[in-house]
Short mmCIF file of C-alpha atoms and ligand atoms in Angstrom, two decimals:
data_model
loop_
_atom_site.label_atom_id
_atom_site.label_comp_id
_atom_site.label_asym_id
_atom_site.label_seq_id
_atom_site.Cartn_x
_atom_site.Cartn_y
_atom_site.Cartn_z
CA UNK A 1396 46.12 85.41 32.75
CA UNK A 1397 49.52 84.85 32.83
CA UNK A 1398 52.77 86.57 32.24
CA UNK A 1399 54.73 85.07 29.38
CA UNK A 1400 58.22 85.87 27.96
CA UNK A 1401 58.25 84.73 24.40
CA UNK A 1402 61.69 84.74 22.86
CA UNK A 1403 62.14 84.52 18.93
CA UNK A 1404 65.21 83.02 17.36
CA UNK A 1405 66.83 84.44 14.33
CA UNK A 1406 65.32 82.23 11.88
CA UNK A 1407 61.68 82.86 13.33
CA UNK A 1408 62.60 86.57 12.52
CA UNK A 1409 64.82 85.84 9.47
CA UNK A 1410 62.37 88.10 7.06
CA UNK A 1411 59.69 90.80 7.54
CA UNK A 1412 57.14 88.35 6.54
CA UNK A 1413 58.19 85.91 9.33
CA UNK A 1414 58.28 88.86 11.55
CA UNK A 1415 54.67 89.95 10.67
CA UNK A 1416 53.82 85.92 11.58
CA UNK A 1417 55.55 86.40 14.94
CA UNK A 1418 53.08 89.41 15.31
CA UNK A 1419 50.17 87.26 14.81
CA UNK A 1420 51.43 84.89 17.22
CA UNK A 1421 51.74 87.10 19.82
CA UNK A 1422 48.33 88.81 18.95
CA UNK A 1423 46.77 85.42 19.71
CA UNK A 1424 48.18 84.97 23.16
CA UNK A 1425 47.56 88.85 23.84
CA UNK A 1426 43.70 87.99 22.97
CA UNK A 1427 43.79 85.24 25.14
CA UNK A 1428 44.32 88.06 28.07
CA UNK A 1429 47.95 87.39 28.84
CA UNK A 1430 50.87 90.00 29.42
CA UNK A 1431 53.72 89.37 27.04
CA UNK A 1432 57.33 90.45 26.99
CA UNK A 1433 58.64 89.45 23.61
CA UNK A 1434 62.55 89.07 23.12
CA UNK A 1435 63.95 88.63 19.43
CA UNK A 1436 67.11 87.62 18.12
CA UNK A 1437 68.64 89.38 15.20
CA UNK A 1438 67.63 88.10 11.72
CA UNK A 1439 69.66 85.15 11.15
CA UNK A 1440 72.82 85.49 9.63
CA UNK A 1441 72.81 89.17 10.68
CA UNK A 1442 75.28 88.89 13.70
CA UNK A 1443 77.62 86.71 11.64
CA UNK A 1444 77.68 89.62 8.90
CA UNK A 1445 77.84 92.51 11.61
CA UNK A 1446 81.04 90.25 13.21
CA UNK A 1447 82.41 89.66 9.78
CA UNK A 1448 82.32 93.65 8.78
CA UNK A 1449 84.33 94.27 12.45
CA UNK A 1450 86.61 91.71 11.12
CA UNK A 1451 87.51 93.27 7.94
CA UNK A 1452 88.86 96.54 9.37
CA UNK A 1453 90.57 94.81 12.16
CA UNK A 1454 91.80 91.25 12.81
CA UNK A 1455 91.76 91.77 16.68
CA UNK A 1456 88.80 94.14 17.03
CA UNK A 1457 88.45 96.04 20.36
CA UNK A 1458 85.63 93.87 22.18
CA UNK A 1459 83.72 97.11 23.33
CA UNK A 1460 83.68 98.35 19.48
CA UNK A 1461 82.61 94.66 18.82
CA UNK A 1462 79.88 94.71 21.02
CA UNK A 1463 78.44 98.52 19.68
CA UNK A 1464 78.29 96.65 16.46
CA UNK A 1465 76.93 93.24 17.05
CA UNK A 1466 74.34 94.68 19.29
CA UNK A 1467 72.54 96.55 16.74
CA UNK A 1468 71.12 93.23 14.80
CA UNK A 1469 68.63 93.27 17.75
CA UNK A 1470 67.86 96.94 17.69
CA UNK A 1471 66.40 96.15 14.05
CA UNK A 1472 64.47 93.28 14.72
CA UNK A 1473 62.91 95.07 18.14
CA UNK A 1474 61.68 98.03 15.98
CA UNK A 1475 60.37 96.04 13.12
CA UNK A 1476 58.40 93.76 15.72
CA UNK A 1477 56.68 96.71 17.65
CA UNK A 1478 55.96 98.00 14.38
CA UNK A 1479 54.25 94.56 13.17
CA UNK A 1480 52.48 94.17 16.64
CA UNK A 1481 51.07 97.91 15.92
CA UNK A 1482 49.76 96.86 12.66
CA UNK A 1483 48.11 93.89 14.25
CA UNK A 1484 46.22 96.56 16.65
CA UNK A 1485 48.22 95.59 19.33
CA UNK A 1486 50.08 98.50 21.63
CA UNK A 1487 53.82 97.93 21.68
CA UNK A 1488 56.72 99.25 22.38
CA UNK A 1489 60.25 98.44 22.24
CA UNK A 1490 63.54 99.06 24.30
CA UNK A 1491 67.28 98.09 23.63
CA UNK A 1492 68.92 96.22 26.87
CA UNK A 1493 70.44 99.64 27.94
CA UNK A 1494 67.24 101.05 27.90
CA UNK A 1495 65.44 98.69 30.26
CA UNK A 1496 67.85 98.48 31.83
CA UNK A 1497 69.72 95.13 31.57
CA UNK A 1498 72.82 95.57 33.78
CA UNK A 1499 75.63 93.03 33.22
CA UNK A 1500 79.32 92.98 34.14
CA UNK A 1501 81.96 94.39 32.01
CA UNK A 1502 83.15 91.30 30.04
CA UNK A 1503 82.70 92.58 26.53
CA UNK A 1504 81.49 89.76 24.25
CA UNK A 1505 80.33 87.34 26.94
CA UNK A 1506 79.06 89.47 29.76
CA UNK A 1507 77.01 88.29 32.50
CA UNK A 1508 73.55 89.88 33.51
CA UNK A 1509 73.67 91.17 36.97
CA UNK A 1510 70.12 92.92 37.46
CA UNK A 1511 67.31 94.16 35.57
CA UNK A 1512 65.21 96.83 36.25
CA UNK A 1513 61.37 95.71 36.07
CA UNK A 1514 59.85 99.35 36.56
CA UNK A 1515 59.51 100.52 33.28
CA UNK A 1516 58.29 97.24 31.89
CA UNK A 1517 55.63 96.65 34.54
CA UNK A 1518 54.28 99.84 34.21
CA UNK A 1519 54.06 99.30 30.36
CA UNK A 1520 52.59 96.03 30.84
CA UNK A 1521 50.06 97.37 33.00
CA UNK A 1522 48.70 100.01 30.57
CA UNK A 1523 48.28 96.89 28.14
CA UNK A 1524 51.57 97.36 26.06
CA UNK A 1525 53.21 94.19 24.71
CA UNK A 1526 56.93 95.07 25.67
CA UNK A 1527 59.42 93.97 23.12
CA UNK A 1528 63.28 93.91 24.51
CA UNK A 1529 66.38 93.19 22.68
CA UNK A 1530 68.10 90.13 23.62
CA UNK A 1531 71.58 89.45 23.44
CA UNK A 1532 72.55 93.09 24.94
CA UNK A 1533 72.84 94.73 28.13
CA UNK A 1534 74.88 97.63 29.47
CA UNK A 1535 77.71 97.99 32.12
CA UNK A 1536 77.73 100.19 35.21
CA UNK A 1537 79.52 102.73 33.11
CA UNK A 1538 76.96 103.10 30.32
CA UNK A 1539 79.03 100.52 28.01
CA UNK A 1540 77.11 98.41 25.40
CA UNK A 1541 77.92 94.82 26.12
CA UNK A 1542 76.59 91.18 24.51
CA UNK A 1543 76.02 88.34 26.50
CA UNK A 1544 77.85 85.60 24.06
CA UNK A 1545 76.62 83.84 20.79
CA UNK A 1546 73.17 82.46 21.51
CA UNK A 1547 72.56 84.94 24.18
CA UNK A 1548 69.34 86.23 23.70
CA UNK A 1549 68.06 82.68 25.17
CA UNK A 1550 69.55 83.93 28.39
CA UNK A 1551 68.21 87.76 28.07
CA UNK A 1552 64.83 85.82 27.94
CA UNK A 1553 65.18 83.74 30.92
CA UNK A 1554 66.57 86.67 32.61
CA UNK A 1555 63.68 88.71 32.13
CA UNK A 1556 61.47 85.82 33.01
CA UNK A 1557 63.26 85.30 36.42
CA UNK A 1558 63.23 89.29 37.38
CA UNK A 1559 59.58 89.68 36.48
CA UNK A 1560 58.45 86.51 37.74
CA UNK A 1561 56.81 85.23 34.57
CA UNK A 1562 54.57 82.09 34.73
CA UNK A 1563 56.45 80.64 31.59
CA UNK A 1564 59.31 81.50 29.56
CA UNK A 1565 58.76 79.87 25.78
CA UNK A 1566 61.68 79.78 23.76
CA UNK A 1567 60.52 79.74 19.92
CA UNK A 1568 62.85 78.50 17.39
CA UNK A 1569 62.75 76.63 13.97
CA UNK A 1570 62.66 73.14 15.50
CA UNK A 1571 59.71 71.93 17.73
CA UNK A 1572 61.36 70.93 20.45
CA UNK A 1573 64.47 69.22 22.39
CA UNK A 1574 65.26 65.85 20.22
CA UNK A 1575 66.85 62.61 21.82
CA UNK A 1576 69.47 63.32 19.22
CA UNK A 1577 69.90 65.45 16.29
CA UNK A 1578 67.58 64.28 13.89
CA UNK A 1579 69.90 64.95 11.02
CA UNK A 1580 71.86 62.06 12.22
CA UNK A 1581 69.26 59.58 13.17
CA UNK A 1582 66.23 60.19 11.57
CA UNK A 1583 64.44 58.22 13.94
CA UNK A 1584 65.14 60.74 16.85
CA UNK A 1585 62.22 61.61 18.99
CA UNK A 1586 60.86 64.97 20.54
CA UNK A 1587 60.85 64.99 24.09
CA UNK A 1588 58.11 66.12 26.24
CA UNK A 1589 59.76 66.76 29.10
CA UNK A 1590 63.54 66.86 29.94
CA UNK A 1591 65.22 68.07 33.34
CA UNK A 1592 67.44 70.87 33.69
CA UNK A 1593 70.73 69.05 34.47
CA UNK A 1594 69.99 66.85 31.19
CA UNK A 1595 69.49 69.71 29.34
CA UNK A 1596 72.88 71.28 30.78
CA UNK A 1597 74.50 68.34 29.79
CA UNK A 1598 72.93 68.09 26.17
CA UNK A 1599 73.79 71.99 25.99
CA UNK A 1600 77.22 71.38 26.92
CA UNK A 1601 77.92 68.58 24.90
CA UNK A 1602 76.74 70.27 21.76
CA UNK A 1603 73.28 70.35 21.31
CA UNK A 1604 72.51 74.04 20.31
CA UNK A 1605 68.76 74.09 21.26
CA UNK A 1606 69.53 76.57 24.10
CA UNK A 1607 72.46 78.82 25.14
CA UNK A 1608 73.88 76.65 28.20
CA UNK A 1609 73.78 79.99 30.42
CA UNK A 1610 70.19 80.21 29.93
CA UNK A 1611 69.76 76.82 31.25
CA UNK A 1612 71.57 77.38 34.33
CA UNK A 1613 70.07 80.69 34.49
CA UNK A 1614 66.37 78.98 34.78
CA UNK A 1615 67.45 76.15 37.01
CA UNK A 1616 68.78 78.44 39.52
CA UNK A 1617 65.77 80.97 39.40
CA UNK A 1618 63.31 78.09 38.75
CA UNK A 1619 61.95 79.70 35.42
CA UNK A 1620 59.09 77.59 33.67
CA UNK A 1621 61.07 76.83 30.22
CA UNK A 1622 59.66 75.62 27.22
CA UNK A 1623 61.09 75.14 23.79
CA UNK A 1624 58.63 75.33 20.74
CA UNK A 1625 58.43 75.93 17.12
CA UNK A 1626 57.72 78.93 15.78
CA UNK A 1627 56.86 77.37 12.55
CA UNK A 1628 53.77 75.39 13.65
CA UNK A 1629 50.66 76.13 15.55
CA UNK A 1630 50.36 72.78 17.27
CA UNK A 1631 52.42 71.27 19.70
CA UNK A 1632 53.51 71.56 23.49
CA UNK A 1633 57.01 71.46 22.60
CA UNK A 1634 59.47 70.62 25.02
CA UNK A 1635 59.23 71.87 28.71
CA UNK A 1636 62.29 71.78 30.92
CA UNK A 1637 61.66 70.39 34.53
CA UNK A 1638 63.05 70.00 37.83
CA UNK A 1639 63.67 65.96 38.52
CA UNK A 1640 61.16 65.30 40.75
CA UNK A 1641 58.60 66.32 38.18
CA UNK A 1642 60.13 63.88 35.56
CA UNK A 1643 57.53 61.06 34.56
CA UNK A 1644 59.06 57.84 36.06
CA UNK A 1645 57.99 55.87 33.30
CA UNK A 1646 60.40 57.49 30.81
CA UNK A 1647 63.45 55.91 29.48
CA UNK A 1648 66.58 55.80 31.50
CA UNK A 1649 68.71 57.59 29.05
CA UNK A 1650 66.77 60.75 27.76
CA UNK A 1651 69.41 61.56 24.88
CA UNK A 1652 72.70 60.97 23.04
CA UNK A 1653 74.47 64.06 22.52
CA UNK A 1654 77.56 64.35 20.53
CA UNK A 1655 80.31 67.09 19.47
CA UNK A 1656 82.76 67.07 16.29
CA UNK A 1657 84.59 70.18 17.81
CA UNK A 1658 87.07 68.14 19.62
CA UNK A 1659 90.82 67.73 19.70
CA UNK A 1660 93.17 65.45 21.78
CA UNK A 1661 96.66 66.26 22.83
CA UNK A 1662 99.02 63.78 23.91
CA UNK A 1663 102.26 63.89 26.05
CA UNK A 1664 104.14 60.68 25.81
CA UNK A 1665 106.80 59.56 28.41
CA UNK A 1666 107.10 62.48 30.94
CA UNK A 1667 108.70 61.88 34.57
CA UNK A 1668 105.91 60.46 36.68
CA UNK A 1669 106.33 62.80 39.97
CA UNK A 1670 104.24 65.38 41.67
CA UNK A 1671 103.29 68.39 39.86
CA UNK A 1672 103.84 67.17 36.25
CA UNK A 1673 99.63 67.67 35.23
CA UNK A 1674 100.44 71.08 36.70
CA UNK A 1675 103.41 71.72 34.72
CA UNK A 1676 101.72 70.19 31.47
CA UNK A 1677 98.11 72.10 32.03
CA UNK A 1678 99.30 75.54 33.63
CA UNK A 1679 100.74 76.75 30.44
CA UNK A 1680 97.45 75.45 28.61
CA UNK A 1681 95.33 77.54 31.43
CA UNK A 1682 97.86 80.30 30.97
CA UNK A 1683 96.81 80.60 27.08
CA UNK A 1684 93.25 80.83 28.02
CA UNK A 1685 92.39 77.25 26.39
CA UNK A 1686 89.76 75.28 27.98
CA UNK A 1687 90.42 71.64 28.94
CA UNK A 1688 87.66 69.02 28.86
CA UNK A 1689 88.50 65.46 29.22
CA UNK A 1690 92.03 64.36 31.05
CA UNK A 1691 93.60 60.99 31.34
CA UNK A 1692 96.88 60.03 32.97
CA UNK A 1693 98.09 56.56 32.50
CA UNK A 1694 99.48 54.32 35.09
CA UNK A 1695 103.09 55.07 35.26
CA UNK A 1696 105.93 52.47 34.29
CA UNK A 1697 109.73 52.87 34.46
CA UNK A 1698 109.29 56.25 36.22
CA UNK A 1699 107.49 57.73 33.17
CA UNK A 1700 103.67 58.28 32.36
CA UNK A 1701 101.73 59.38 29.41
CA UNK A 1702 99.20 62.07 29.62
CA UNK A 1703 96.41 63.01 27.39
CA UNK A 1704 93.43 65.73 27.34
CA UNK A 1705 90.92 67.39 24.89
CA UNK A 1706 90.44 71.00 23.82
CA UNK A 1707 88.09 72.38 21.40
CA UNK A 1708 89.13 71.94 18.07
CA UNK A 1709 89.68 75.53 16.87
CA UNK A 1710 92.42 75.27 20.06
CA UNK A 1711 93.94 72.40 18.69
CA UNK A 1712 97.12 73.97 16.94
CA UNK A 1713 97.46 76.47 19.64
CA UNK A 1714 97.66 73.96 22.41
CA UNK A 1715 99.88 71.83 20.13
CA UNK A 1716 102.26 75.20 20.15
CA UNK A 1717 102.01 75.37 23.80
CA UNK A 1718 103.11 72.11 24.48
CA UNK A 1719 105.83 71.95 22.15
CA UNK A 1720 107.36 75.11 23.59
CA UNK A 1721 107.45 73.24 27.17
CA UNK A 1722 108.16 69.94 26.09
CA UNK A 1723 112.12 70.29 26.99
CA UNK A 1724 110.98 71.48 30.36
CA UNK A 1725 108.45 68.82 31.52
CA UNK A 1726 111.00 66.19 29.79
CA UNK A 1727 108.54 64.79 27.48
CA UNK A 1728 109.44 62.36 24.95
CA UNK A 1729 107.07 63.14 22.40
CA UNK A 1730 103.99 65.38 21.82
CA UNK A 1731 101.18 64.36 19.81
CA UNK A 1732 97.95 66.11 18.46
CA UNK A 1733 94.83 64.37 16.88
CA UNK A 1734 91.98 66.83 15.55
CA UNK A 1735 90.13 63.75 13.87
CA UNK A 1736 88.28 62.84 17.18
CA UNK A 1737 84.87 63.36 18.63
CA UNK A 1738 82.48 62.93 21.81
CA UNK A 1739 79.71 60.85 22.09
CA UNK A 1740 77.73 61.07 25.38
CA UNK A 1741 74.54 59.34 26.88
CA UNK A 1742 72.66 61.57 29.20
CA UNK A 1743 70.16 60.59 31.81
CA UNK A 1744 68.91 60.97 35.29
CA UNK A 1745 67.79 57.40 35.16
CA UNK A 1746 71.32 56.59 35.40
CA UNK A 1747 71.76 57.34 39.16
CA UNK A 1748 69.33 54.31 40.02
CA UNK A 1749 70.25 52.08 37.11
CA UNK A 1750 73.84 50.52 37.17
CA UNK A 1751 75.26 48.86 33.87
CA UNK A 1752 74.67 51.80 31.38
CA UNK A 1753 78.32 52.19 30.83
CA UNK A 1754 78.81 48.65 30.38
CA UNK A 1755 76.00 48.63 27.85
CA UNK A 1756 77.26 51.42 26.22
CA UNK A 1757 80.69 50.03 25.91
CA UNK A 1758 79.34 46.65 24.58
CA UNK A 1759 77.44 48.20 21.75
CA UNK A 1760 80.55 50.15 20.87
CA UNK A 1761 82.86 47.05 20.69
CA UNK A 1762 80.37 45.18 18.61
CA UNK A 1763 80.48 47.77 16.09
CA UNK A 1764 84.35 47.59 16.04
CA UNK A 1765 84.56 51.47 17.36
CA UNK A 1766 87.52 52.03 19.51
CA UNK A 1767 87.13 54.06 22.81
CA UNK A 1768 90.26 56.50 23.26
CA UNK A 1769 89.08 58.08 26.50
CA UNK A 1770 86.00 57.92 28.96
CA UNK A 1771 84.42 60.64 31.46
CA UNK A 1772 81.49 60.04 33.37
CA UNK A 1773 79.37 62.43 35.81
CA UNK A 1774 76.43 61.16 37.62
CA UNK A 1775 74.02 61.56 34.83
CA UNK A 1776 76.37 61.40 31.75
CA UNK A 1777 78.98 58.99 30.07
CA UNK A 1778 81.24 60.21 27.34
CA UNK A 1779 83.55 58.62 25.17
CA UNK A 1780 86.23 60.14 23.01
CA UNK A 1781 86.31 58.01 19.71
CA UNK A 1782 87.54 58.35 15.68
CA UNK A 1783 85.71 60.99 13.89
CA UNK A 1784 84.48 58.80 11.24
CA UNK A 1785 82.87 56.70 13.45
CA UNK A 1786 80.68 59.41 14.95
CA UNK A 1787 77.11 59.09 12.95
CA UNK A 1788 77.35 54.81 13.65
CA UNK A 1789 78.06 55.49 17.16
CA UNK A 1790 75.13 57.71 17.66
CA UNK A 1791 72.76 55.66 15.86
CA UNK A 1792 73.79 52.43 17.48
CA UNK A 1793 73.69 54.18 21.02
CA UNK A 1794 70.31 55.89 20.33
CA UNK A 1795 68.67 52.25 19.45
CA UNK A 1796 70.41 50.39 22.25
CA UNK A 1797 68.99 52.66 24.64
CA UNK A 1798 65.38 52.54 23.35
CA UNK A 1799 65.13 55.86 22.13
CA UNK A 1800 64.26 55.21 18.60
CA UNK A 1801 60.66 56.17 17.41
CA UNK A 1802 58.61 53.41 17.09
CA UNK A 1803 58.07 52.66 13.33
N1 LIG B 3298 72.08 87.23 17.69
C1 LIG B 3298 72.95 86.75 18.62
C2 LIG B 3298 73.46 85.57 17.87
O1 LIG B 3298 73.35 85.19 16.68
C3 LIG B 3298 72.29 86.24 19.94
C4 LIG B 3298 71.17 85.47 19.49
O2 LIG B 3298 70.83 84.89 18.57
O3 LIG B 3298 70.98 84.44 20.50
O4 LIG B 3298 74.59 85.02 18.43
MG1 LIG B 3299 69.72 80.76 19.10
#
């Protein structure tokens, strides 16, 4: 007998029929003698609908009120799911985040979980209840409703698993696991049986949307056994997120090719090459609360240098405006923006022990005539910025080069 936390994503609870199916699946696990905590998201599209309602009223909605509204999607699904479980003949009880309670800080719309009370849940489990807890939401120390950021019910589930020392946290979604890359771009993409936390973290931060990044960080930190599975299939072990030592050494050096289209590049040309210039350029960007990803500064020549960095594409115009406003002050010759770029990355812990991965990556792109505009690396990742029109091509050839294509 094990204690299992199961999280069901928006499509998995997207209709009352699907909620009934989830109840049937939970009932099967329960019949095997397991204790279950179930964490549903809102029905698919519901959180977007709620946020749109708020934006209809106010272009700059108060984050506190936004949380009051956005959190209701999950309140509906916990009630419906608890009822569906009762229809299956099970004892079930639903709780909102505040009822549990899931204590968070007060950063509305992106709150962090501080602590979870396990008392009530444990008491219910001991009496044979399936406990249904709303994902995505919590409550701060003053009793204000908070939400954890989009996709946050993954983090709710992992945090509950950590707090209750669950044996496994299962994330049920509309795909059957984590893939080597997006199968819509590369049909030969394969499902991975295992991936390490670090790789998953890179994949998530590079645009793979299977898990919310914070949930992976949390699971790594608290050593939660985390598994991604399909809620539409009965078979399959999904993908297990592991610690590195457990990884099968026979596995490929590269685990996946990630990509992101949401990128834009800003270039500052001809700035004086002197101490403090990077700070003068990026300080105002940071003050405007714009996140910077990759940064490069060219070798100085004739006392001036060029400086480029990337930001999320929806911050492109704002970043450009900030730079234009400081252009004179920093003495830049010209400011350029390019919102037609993308980022493609190879990820794999095998890189640590296998040199030459970067050169193999660059050769492959060169053979396709794809120009690399920027490069950044970490121990287990190499990312390049390229023209967005080459995105699909680059992902396909890299996927093949690193031996990730499915055997035909
Ligand atoms: N319902 C929330 C969202 O759409 C949380 C989640 O689905 O994980 O972002
Ligand atoms: Mg999700």
